[in-house]
Tab-separated table of C-alpha atoms and ligand atoms in Angstrom:
chain	number	residue	atom	x	y	z
F	4	UNK	CA	40.933	-84.575	-152.914
F	5	UNK	CA	40.322	-85.125	-149.167
F	6	UNK	CA	36.740	-84.114	-148.011
F	7	UNK	CA	38.005	-81.628	-145.273
F	8	UNK	CA	39.945	-79.622	-147.925
F	9	UNK	CA	37.003	-79.741	-150.294
F	10	UNK	CA	34.700	-78.503	-147.595
F	11	UNK	CA	37.128	-75.606	-146.827
F	12	UNK	CA	37.031	-74.684	-150.421
F	13	UNK	CA	33.348	-74.956	-150.364
F	14	UNK	CA	32.946	-72.416	-147.489
F	15	UNK	CA	35.102	-70.065	-149.133
F	16	UNK	CA	33.026	-70.338	-152.349
F	17	UNK	CA	29.744	-69.827	-150.388
F	18	UNK	CA	31.171	-66.960	-148.433
F	19	UNK	CA	31.586	-65.177	-151.833
F	20	UNK	CA	27.940	-66.076	-152.842
F	21	UNK	CA	24.953	-63.684	-152.760
F	22	UNK	CA	22.887	-64.154	-149.520
F	23	UNK	CA	19.175	-63.312	-149.196
F	24	UNK	CA	19.757	-61.201	-146.154
F	25	UNK	CA	16.609	-59.690	-144.486
F	26	UNK	CA	17.527	-56.318	-146.287
F	27	UNK	CA	17.852	-57.844	-149.777
F	28	UNK	CA	14.955	-56.392	-151.781
F	29	UNK	CA	16.180	-56.814	-155.300
F	30	UNK	CA	14.248	-58.792	-158.071
F	31	UNK	CA	12.026	-61.366	-156.436
F	32	UNK	CA	14.187	-63.388	-154.141
F	33	UNK	CA	13.307	-65.153	-150.847
F	34	UNK	CA	15.479	-67.103	-148.543
F	35	UNK	CA	14.818	-70.961	-148.473
F	36	UNK	CA	12.800	-71.967	-145.583
F	37	UNK	CA	14.376	-74.532	-143.156
F	38	UNK	CA	11.805	-77.238	-143.769
F	39	UNK	CA	12.180	-76.801	-147.559
F	40	UNK	CA	15.841	-77.265	-147.372
F	41	UNK	CA	15.549	-80.432	-145.434
F	42	UNK	CA	12.996	-81.664	-147.913
F	43	UNK	CA	15.116	-80.736	-150.869
F	44	UNK	CA	18.070	-82.874	-149.477
F	45	UNK	CA	15.714	-85.789	-148.855
F	46	UNK	CA	14.390	-85.502	-152.425
F	47	UNK	CA	18.089	-85.573	-153.612
F	48	UNK	CA	18.754	-88.645	-151.459
F	49	UNK	CA	15.587	-90.444	-152.477
F	50	UNK	CA	16.347	-89.511	-156.182
F	51	UNK	CA	13.043	-90.320	-157.542
F	52	UNK	CA	12.680	-89.701	-161.256
F	53	UNK	CA	9.162	-88.393	-161.518
F	54	UNK	CA	8.542	-89.290	-165.154
F	55	UNK	CA	5.316	-91.369	-164.541
F	56	UNK	CA	3.290	-93.063	-161.830
F	57	UNK	CA	5.039	-96.336	-162.957
F	58	UNK	CA	8.402	-94.860	-162.018
F	59	UNK	CA	7.560	-92.875	-158.867
F	60	UNK	CA	4.020	-93.786	-157.667
F	61	UNK	CA	4.348	-91.940	-154.260
F	62	UNK	CA	6.026	-88.742	-155.830
F	63	UNK	CA	3.369	-88.713	-158.596
F	64	UNK	CA	0.485	-88.980	-155.949
F	65	UNK	CA	2.193	-86.108	-153.839
F	66	UNK	CA	2.677	-83.889	-157.025
F	67	UNK	CA	-0.970	-84.134	-157.844
F	68	UNK	CA	-1.903	-83.445	-154.238
F	69	UNK	CA	0.186	-80.356	-153.786
F	70	UNK	CA	-1.065	-79.029	-157.201
F	71	UNK	CA	-4.627	-79.055	-155.660
F	72	UNK	CA	-3.309	-77.441	-152.482
F	73	UNK	CA	-1.649	-74.683	-154.560
F	74	UNK	CA	-4.918	-74.363	-156.453
F	75	UNK	CA	-6.834	-74.035	-153.230
F	76	UNK	CA	-4.396	-71.604	-151.680
F	77	UNK	CA	-4.295	-69.127	-154.624
F	78	UNK	CA	-8.327	-69.400	-155.169
F	79	UNK	CA	-7.702	-70.758	-158.747
F	80	UNK	CA	-9.383	-74.144	-158.124
F	81	UNK	CA	-9.488	-76.669	-155.271
F	82	UNK	CA	-9.221	-79.596	-157.902
F	83	UNK	CA	-6.433	-78.088	-160.126
F	84	UNK	CA	-4.393	-80.198	-162.365
F	85	UNK	CA	-1.071	-79.073	-163.860
F	86	UNK	CA	2.492	-79.971	-163.421
F	87	UNK	CA	5.531	-78.763	-161.344
F	88	UNK	CA	8.348	-77.107	-163.311
F	89	UNK	CA	11.535	-75.157	-162.715
F	90	UNK	CA	9.844	-71.739	-162.556
F	91	UNK	CA	7.655	-69.115	-163.938
F	92	UNK	CA	9.456	-68.939	-167.326
F	93	UNK	CA	8.853	-72.675	-167.954
F	94	UNK	CA	5.441	-72.456	-166.615
F	95	UNK	CA	4.598	-69.633	-169.040
F	96	UNK	CA	6.011	-71.463	-171.904
F	97	UNK	CA	4.056	-74.693	-170.907
F	98	UNK	CA	0.836	-72.582	-170.715
F	99	UNK	CA	1.376	-71.100	-174.197
F	100	UNK	CA	1.723	-74.527	-175.654
F	101	UNK	CA	-1.405	-75.899	-173.902
F	102	UNK	CA	-3.336	-72.784	-175.047
F	103	UNK	CA	-2.370	-73.228	-178.663
F	104	UNK	CA	-3.382	-76.895	-178.635
F	105	UNK	CA	-6.802	-76.078	-176.841
F	106	UNK	CA	-7.556	-73.151	-179.297
F	107	UNK	CA	-6.187	-74.168	-182.588
F	108	UNK	CA	-6.326	-76.955	-185.235
F	109	UNK	CA	-3.077	-78.996	-185.193
F	110	UNK	CA	-2.207	-77.560	-188.707
F	111	UNK	CA	-2.855	-73.887	-187.982
F	112	UNK	CA	-0.383	-71.353	-189.319
F	113	UNK	CA	1.297	-70.341	-185.989
F	114	UNK	CA	2.564	-66.806	-187.265
F	115	UNK	CA	-1.190	-65.875	-187.525
F	116	UNK	CA	-1.989	-67.108	-183.985
F	117	UNK	CA	-1.768	-64.179	-181.715
F	118	UNK	CA	-1.374	-63.868	-177.853
F	119	UNK	CA	-2.229	-60.685	-175.994
F	120	UNK	CA	-0.250	-59.106	-173.068
F	121	UNK	CA	0.918	-55.651	-171.734
F	122	UNK	CA	4.301	-54.251	-171.868
F	123	UNK	CA	4.333	-54.785	-167.928
F	124	UNK	CA	4.061	-58.654	-168.574
F	125	UNK	CA	7.173	-60.473	-167.557
F	126	UNK	CA	9.529	-61.006	-170.453
F	127	UNK	CA	9.402	-64.781	-170.331
F	128	UNK	CA	5.867	-64.619	-171.935
F	129	UNK	CA	7.092	-62.734	-174.977
F	130	UNK	CA	10.130	-65.148	-175.152
F	131	UNK	CA	7.724	-68.015	-174.982
F	132	UNK	CA	5.767	-66.619	-177.814
F	133	UNK	CA	9.057	-66.305	-179.839
F	134	UNK	CA	9.879	-70.009	-178.969
F	135	UNK	CA	6.348	-71.310	-179.973
F	136	UNK	CA	6.438	-69.123	-183.037
F	137	UNK	CA	3.211	-67.283	-182.432
F	138	UNK	CA	2.792	-63.507	-182.522
F	139	UNK	CA	2.839	-61.444	-179.408
F	140	UNK	CA	0.667	-58.303	-179.373
F	141	UNK	CA	1.199	-55.598	-176.784
F	142	UNK	CA	-2.137	-54.427	-175.317
F	143	UNK	CA	-2.542	-50.745	-173.934
F	144	UNK	CA	-2.268	-50.404	-170.124
F	145	UNK	CA	-3.851	-47.700	-168.114
F	146	UNK	CA	-2.262	-45.053	-165.831
F	147	UNK	CA	-1.602	-47.730	-163.170
F	148	UNK	CA	0.073	-49.984	-165.690
F	149	UNK	CA	-2.901	-52.620	-165.548
F	150	UNK	CA	-4.100	-54.137	-168.750
F	151	UNK	CA	-6.893	-51.866	-170.214
F	152	UNK	CA	-9.913	-54.091	-171.054
F	153	UNK	CA	-11.105	-51.697	-173.893
F	154	UNK	CA	-7.516	-51.827	-175.321
F	155	UNK	CA	-7.753	-55.617	-175.268
F	156	UNK	CA	-11.162	-55.554	-177.156
F	157	UNK	CA	-9.711	-53.042	-179.701
F	158	UNK	CA	-6.475	-55.058	-180.359
F	159	UNK	CA	-8.668	-58.211	-180.811
F	160	UNK	CA	-11.006	-56.566	-183.181
F	161	UNK	CA	-8.208	-54.920	-185.125
F	162	UNK	CA	-6.169	-58.174	-185.396
F	163	UNK	CA	-9.334	-60.318	-186.376
F	164	UNK	CA	-10.059	-57.707	-189.065
F	165	UNK	CA	-6.687	-58.207	-190.783
F	166	UNK	CA	-6.963	-62.195	-190.544
F	167	UNK	CA	-4.931	-62.875	-187.415
F	168	UNK	CA	-6.083	-65.670	-185.053
F	169	UNK	CA	-6.250	-64.575	-181.409
F	170	UNK	CA	-5.965	-67.653	-179.138
F	171	UNK	CA	-4.627	-66.443	-175.747
F	172	UNK	CA	-4.600	-63.599	-173.280
F	173	UNK	CA	-1.763	-63.480	-170.691
F	174	UNK	CA	-2.739	-61.465	-167.605
F	175	UNK	CA	-0.576	-60.633	-164.760
F	176	UNK	CA	-1.380	-61.241	-161.146
F	177	UNK	CA	1.299	-59.084	-159.779
F	178	UNK	CA	3.733	-57.607	-162.256
F	179	UNK	CA	7.387	-58.134	-161.543
F	180	UNK	CA	8.178	-54.467	-161.882
F	181	UNK	CA	5.540	-52.710	-159.858
F	182	UNK	CA	3.244	-55.410	-158.520
F	183	UNK	CA	0.096	-54.458	-160.022
F	184	UNK	CA	-2.807	-56.936	-160.733
F	185	UNK	CA	-4.465	-56.732	-164.266
F	186	UNK	CA	-8.257	-56.616	-163.952
F	187	UNK	CA	-8.640	-60.314	-164.051
F	188	UNK	CA	-12.431	-60.443	-163.827
F	189	UNK	CA	-12.920	-58.243	-166.791
F	190	UNK	CA	-10.288	-59.952	-168.850
F	191	UNK	CA	-11.958	-63.265	-167.958
F	192	UNK	CA	-15.248	-62.087	-169.402
F	193	UNK	CA	-13.651	-61.004	-172.630
F	194	UNK	CA	-11.600	-64.193	-172.906
F	195	UNK	CA	-14.832	-66.270	-172.410
F	196	UNK	CA	-16.817	-64.170	-174.888
F	197	UNK	CA	-14.125	-64.521	-177.557
F	198	UNK	CA	-13.195	-68.089	-176.824
F	199	UNK	CA	-9.654	-67.390	-175.817
F	200	UNK	CA	-7.403	-69.223	-173.255
F	201	UNK	CA	-6.806	-66.932	-170.329
F	202	UNK	CA	-3.515	-67.630	-168.758
F	203	UNK	CA	-2.551	-65.742	-165.583
F	204	UNK	CA	1.080	-65.214	-164.727
F	205	UNK	CA	1.195	-65.106	-160.995
F	206	UNK	CA	4.757	-66.273	-160.627
F	207	UNK	CA	5.411	-63.473	-158.232
F	208	UNK	CA	2.040	-62.398	-156.847
F	209	UNK	CA	-0.477	-65.274	-156.922
F	210	UNK	CA	0.511	-66.651	-153.612
F	211	UNK	CA	-0.553	-63.439	-151.892
F	212	UNK	CA	-4.164	-64.681	-152.250
F	213	UNK	CA	-3.151	-66.934	-149.288
F	214	UNK	CA	-3.488	-63.775	-147.224
F	215	UNK	CA	-7.179	-63.331	-146.591
F	216	UNK	CA	-7.073	-59.565	-146.666
F	217	UNK	CA	-5.457	-59.659	-150.194
F	218	UNK	CA	-7.566	-62.495	-151.761
F	219	UNK	CA	-10.132	-60.156	-152.984
F	220	UNK	CA	-7.585	-58.383	-155.244
F	221	UNK	CA	-7.414	-61.569	-157.200
F	222	UNK	CA	-11.060	-61.765	-158.127
F	223	UNK	CA	-11.485	-63.485	-161.379
F	224	UNK	CA	-8.400	-65.763	-161.064
F	225	UNK	CA	-11.062	-68.654	-160.535
F	226	UNK	CA	-12.156	-68.213	-164.072
F	227	UNK	CA	-8.724	-68.492	-165.585
F	228	UNK	CA	-7.711	-71.556	-167.693
F	229	UNK	CA	-4.145	-71.694	-166.310
F	230	UNK	CA	-2.091	-70.067	-163.535
F	231	UNK	CA	1.837	-69.982	-163.379
F	232	UNK	CA	3.224	-69.461	-159.789
F	233	UNK	CA	6.677	-69.691	-158.235
F	234	UNK	CA	6.918	-71.476	-154.952
F	235	UNK	CA	10.645	-70.390	-154.865
F	236	UNK	CA	9.566	-66.767	-154.564
F	237	UNK	CA	6.864	-65.903	-151.926
F	238	UNK	CA	6.444	-69.371	-150.533
F	239	UNK	CA	10.343	-69.605	-149.789
F	240	UNK	CA	10.710	-72.942	-151.276
F	241	UNK	CA	14.401	-73.614	-152.206
F	242	UNK	CA	15.030	-72.872	-156.052
F	243	UNK	CA	13.880	-74.529	-158.139
F	244	UNK	CA	10.036	-74.858	-157.703
F	245	UNK	CA	7.435	-73.379	-160.111
F	246	UNK	CA	3.939	-74.701	-161.100
F	247	UNK	CA	1.511	-74.508	-163.880
F	248	UNK	CA	-1.966	-75.056	-162.662
F	249	UNK	CA	-4.647	-76.051	-165.049
F	250	UNK	CA	-8.486	-76.045	-164.731
F	251	UNK	CA	-8.897	-78.674	-167.393
F	252	UNK	CA	-7.003	-82.024	-166.495
F	253	UNK	CA	-7.030	-83.159	-170.373
F	254	UNK	CA	-5.781	-79.857	-171.585
F	255	UNK	CA	-1.980	-80.632	-171.114
F	256	UNK	CA	-2.427	-84.083	-172.706
F	257	UNK	CA	-3.652	-82.439	-175.830
F	258	UNK	CA	-0.421	-80.479	-176.090
F	259	UNK	CA	2.022	-83.072	-175.024
F	260	UNK	CA	0.388	-86.503	-175.093
F	261	UNK	CA	1.417	-87.947	-178.287
F	262	UNK	CA	4.737	-88.964	-179.723
F	263	UNK	CA	6.373	-90.837	-176.685
F	264	UNK	CA	8.997	-93.275	-177.519
F	265	UNK	CA	8.346	-96.997	-177.413
F	266	UNK	CA	10.605	-97.610	-174.295
F	267	UNK	CA	8.358	-95.566	-172.205
F	268	UNK	CA	5.099	-96.976	-173.433
F	269	UNK	CA	2.791	-97.639	-170.572
F	270	UNK	CA	0.976	-101.102	-170.597
F	271	UNK	CA	-1.149	-100.573	-167.601
F	272	UNK	CA	-4.902	-100.723	-167.797
F	273	UNK	CA	-5.688	-98.697	-164.815
F	274	UNK	CA	-5.856	-94.980	-165.571
F	275	UNK	CA	-3.992	-93.915	-162.319
F	276	UNK	CA	-1.185	-96.325	-163.057
F	277	UNK	CA	-0.922	-95.430	-166.685
F	278	UNK	CA	-0.408	-91.549	-165.746
F	279	UNK	CA	2.840	-90.109	-167.236
F	280	UNK	CA	4.091	-86.521	-166.649
F	281	UNK	CA	5.947	-86.478	-170.029
F	282	UNK	CA	2.398	-86.518	-171.567
F	283	UNK	CA	1.607	-83.341	-169.588
F	284	UNK	CA	4.644	-81.184	-169.864
F	285	UNK	CA	7.963	-80.659	-171.517
F	286	UNK	CA	10.444	-82.623	-169.371
F	287	UNK	CA	10.875	-86.343	-169.044
F	288	UNK	CA	13.299	-86.736	-166.174
F	289	UNK	CA	12.030	-84.635	-163.251
F	290	UNK	CA	13.228	-84.408	-159.671
F	291	UNK	CA	10.929	-84.785	-156.698
F	292	UNK	CA	9.976	-81.114	-156.364
F	293	UNK	CA	6.648	-81.795	-154.712
F	294	UNK	CA	8.344	-83.237	-151.526
F	295	UNK	CA	9.417	-79.789	-150.396
F	296	UNK	CA	5.850	-78.239	-151.085
F	297	UNK	CA	4.211	-81.183	-149.174
F	298	UNK	CA	6.530	-80.896	-146.274
F	299	UNK	CA	6.388	-77.062	-146.120
F	300	UNK	CA	2.682	-76.618	-146.677
F	301	UNK	CA	1.944	-79.189	-143.987
F	302	UNK	CA	4.614	-77.869	-141.447
F	303	UNK	CA	3.849	-74.095	-141.785
F	304	UNK	CA	0.187	-74.321	-142.862
F	305	UNK	CA	-1.932	-71.952	-145.058
F	306	UNK	CA	-2.616	-69.435	-142.112
F	307	UNK	CA	1.149	-68.949	-141.355
F	308	UNK	CA	2.038	-68.660	-144.939
F	309	UNK	CA	-0.553	-66.107	-145.534
F	310	UNK	CA	0.560	-64.166	-142.407
F	311	UNK	CA	4.224	-64.058	-143.548
F	312	UNK	CA	2.967	-62.672	-146.856
F	313	UNK	CA	0.725	-60.201	-145.223
F	314	UNK	CA	3.711	-59.072	-143.148
F	315	UNK	CA	5.726	-58.332	-146.305
F	316	UNK	CA	2.947	-56.453	-147.820
F	317	UNK	CA	2.538	-54.302	-144.552
F	318	UNK	CA	6.360	-53.687	-144.585
F	319	UNK	CA	6.225	-52.488	-148.261
F	320	UNK	CA	3.370	-50.082	-147.136
F	321	UNK	CA	5.591	-48.835	-144.322
F	322	UNK	CA	8.474	-48.236	-146.719
F	323	UNK	CA	6.182	-46.304	-148.998
F	324	UNK	CA	5.047	-44.301	-146.032
F	325	UNK	CA	8.467	-43.421	-144.848
F	326	UNK	CA	9.330	-42.276	-148.351
F	327	UNK	CA	6.086	-40.236	-148.582
F	328	UNK	CA	6.843	-38.490	-145.283
F	329	UNK	CA	10.485	-37.768	-146.030
F	330	UNK	CA	11.859	-34.534	-147.804
F	331	UNK	CA	14.568	-36.341	-149.639
F	332	UNK	CA	12.711	-39.239	-151.121
F	333	UNK	CA	10.059	-39.411	-153.887
F	334	UNK	CA	7.606	-42.353	-154.097
F	335	UNK	CA	7.409	-43.351	-157.895
F	336	UNK	CA	5.069	-46.387	-157.582
F	337	UNK	CA	3.213	-48.394	-155.158
F	338	UNK	CA	2.959	-49.870	-152.640
F	339	UNK	CA	1.399	-52.660	-154.926
F	340	UNK	CA	1.663	-56.096	-153.179
F	341	UNK	CA	5.042	-56.034	-151.763
F	342	UNK	CA	6.759	-53.720	-154.214
F	343	UNK	CA	7.494	-49.932	-153.735
F	344	UNK	CA	9.433	-47.851	-156.070
F	345	UNK	CA	11.043	-44.595	-155.146
F	346	UNK	CA	14.148	-42.117	-155.835
F	347	UNK	CA	16.400	-40.021	-153.730
F	348	UNK	CA	16.006	-36.412	-154.324
F	349	UNK	CA	18.601	-33.588	-154.882
F	350	UNK	CA	17.261	-30.072	-154.361
F	351	UNK	CA	17.035	-28.284	-157.694
F	352	UNK	CA	18.156	-31.181	-159.797
F	353	UNK	CA	16.611	-31.873	-163.232
F	354	UNK	CA	15.087	-35.328	-164.066
F	355	UNK	CA	18.164	-36.171	-166.023
F	356	UNK	CA	20.388	-35.327	-163.081
F	357	UNK	CA	18.187	-37.260	-160.682
F	358	UNK	CA	18.452	-40.332	-163.053
F	359	UNK	CA	22.167	-40.242	-163.120
F	360	UNK	CA	22.324	-39.560	-159.374
F	361	UNK	CA	20.078	-42.487	-158.618
F	362	UNK	CA	21.749	-44.717	-160.875
F	363	UNK	CA	25.161	-44.135	-159.021
F	364	UNK	CA	23.484	-44.495	-155.680
F	365	UNK	CA	22.150	-47.960	-156.785
F	366	UNK	CA	25.516	-49.039	-158.036
F	367	UNK	CA	27.160	-47.811	-154.784
F	368	UNK	CA	24.542	-49.754	-152.798
F	369	UNK	CA	24.999	-52.811	-154.617
F	370	UNK	CA	28.847	-52.641	-154.167
F	371	UNK	CA	28.413	-51.793	-150.475
F	372	UNK	CA	26.205	-54.822	-149.916
F	373	UNK	CA	24.654	-53.896	-146.496
F	374	UNK	CA	21.058	-53.655	-148.337
F	375	UNK	CA	20.094	-54.356	-151.861
F	376	UNK	CA	17.690	-52.746	-154.243
F	377	UNK	CA	17.159	-53.342	-157.925
F	378	UNK	CA	16.069	-50.683	-160.565
F	379	UNK	CA	13.261	-49.810	-162.936
F	380	UNK	CA	12.445	-47.099	-165.255
F	381	UNK	CA	9.024	-45.619	-164.713
F	382	UNK	CA	7.921	-42.942	-167.215
F	383	UNK	CA	11.541	-41.751	-167.889
F	384	UNK	CA	12.343	-41.734	-164.256
F	385	UNK	CA	15.197	-44.011	-162.744
F	386	UNK	CA	13.531	-45.768	-159.815
F	387	UNK	CA	15.028	-47.707	-156.814
F	388	UNK	CA	12.864	-50.884	-156.573
F	389	UNK	CA	12.237	-52.745	-153.382
F	390	UNK	CA	10.372	-56.109	-153.399
F	391	UNK	CA	9.938	-57.650	-150.063
F	392	UNK	CA	9.430	-61.352	-150.036
F	393	UNK	CA	11.444	-62.417	-146.930
F	394	UNK	CA	9.679	-63.805	-143.828
F	395	UNK	CA	12.662	-62.598	-141.749
F	396	UNK	CA	12.434	-58.942	-142.694
F	397	UNK	CA	11.480	-56.499	-140.014
F	398	UNK	CA	10.622	-52.822	-139.735
F	399	UNK	CA	14.220	-52.219	-138.648
F	400	UNK	CA	15.412	-53.577	-142.073
F	401	UNK	CA	13.085	-51.179	-143.779
F	402	UNK	CA	14.372	-48.116	-141.862
F	403	UNK	CA	17.917	-49.238	-142.207
F	404	UNK	CA	17.586	-49.540	-146.002
F	405	UNK	CA	16.599	-45.845	-146.162
F	406	UNK	CA	19.375	-44.773	-143.890
F	407	UNK	CA	21.969	-46.638	-146.098
F	408	UNK	CA	20.620	-45.040	-149.249
F	409	UNK	CA	20.744	-41.624	-147.716
F	410	UNK	CA	24.313	-42.362	-146.516
F	411	UNK	CA	25.655	-43.366	-149.879
F	412	UNK	CA	23.676	-40.524	-151.671
F	413	UNK	CA	25.399	-37.981	-149.434
F	414	UNK	CA	28.769	-39.032	-151.037
F	415	UNK	CA	27.433	-38.579	-154.377
F	416	UNK	CA	26.321	-34.838	-154.298
B	12	PLP	C1	9.968	-64.190	-161.865
B	12	PLP	C2	8.836	-64.191	-162.788
B	12	PLP	C3	8.815	-64.932	-163.881
B	12	PLP	C4	9.981	-65.942	-164.156
B	12	PLP	O1	10.050	-66.967	-163.337
B	12	PLP	P1	11.303	-67.880	-163.242
B	12	PLP	O2	11.066	-68.792	-162.118
B	12	PLP	O3	12.561	-66.883	-162.815
B	12	PLP	O4	11.658	-68.415	-164.520
B	12	PLP	C5	7.708	-65.076	-164.596
B	12	PLP	N1	6.642	-64.014	-164.368
B	12	PLP	C6	6.750	-63.365	-163.477
B	12	PLP	C7	5.577	-62.341	-163.171
B	12	PLP	C8	7.756	-63.400	-162.471
B	12	PLP	O5	7.780	-62.471	-161.502
């Protein structure tokens, strides 16, 4: 097929794709930064297979460097170890395997090993527990949907009493639904007392620690054993780019270090030269993900990244403020980090009628395409959820979003 025809087909295809426009507030999605796009193209062209230092020495050094930079940016640890992965789901699964090998003898009965999380934790952690074959226990949350430390203590005591073996707590640093941060400091204290691995799922929120004004909300993150984060969310790296940061550089080797095939056996004496990523994670062949992080972090810098995140947080606060001041919208949650949940009101309508109305409004919005929200049910109330992680979003986009919701809501009553 001639390239010109193929490119025509390609533009038709891309025209019908979803774009992360400045008023796209669904899920957790950001546009790709220009420097990240260029770096990803270079990484594809260089086509390094980042399996080990021997196969890709420069890429290995750069990956270890950007993991330390991410550790510094999030306040986790300036000398973090870890591994770059496809995203938060993969990071959470890897973390659970690391935790299991850190806190259990190799022959332990996995069904008795128990991991603790709240109903607000991202579903990938419960899914990971299912894959690994351990039991996931739901811990009570408080009125703000944060993990309740007393609830955690009670669950741990009850489970130990019936012979279960707790090994890990998964705390959220920015839940995907409403953006709340679990009380990391208090949970870290309990985890230390009870010799549990503390994994923090910061796939959405942890990068907000790069905003100096938000950093204090993450107090305790520096005591976690592992941290998941997604650079393809708030850092605007092109998909895919997630990271699992680890405090103990030897922790991953305990989970993944043995059983490599003879054809990859490393014969080097030097420790640096002998380093192999397959002994620190699930994948063998891996793309050069660190190049986009290395280029983006150097080009934009920590201050500018923090400022872009702070702007999104401020815009979510403005959205909440506009909702709060209006007669025809009700704020249902937030703002927490850059998430705000609300619904459109109809005078005299019951909750069931409002749920049906807002569901129809959301469908109309998504078909209309000018702005994009996603949904969440909060205490039986159907909410329109806005999550702002776009460095191009302005106040005008926020105002336009409410105007479009109003316009489409009028046609529904
Ligand atoms: C998005 C998200 C995940 C999953 O990340 P993927 O990159 O989509 O696999 C996990 N945890 C949280 C808190 C998230 O927001």
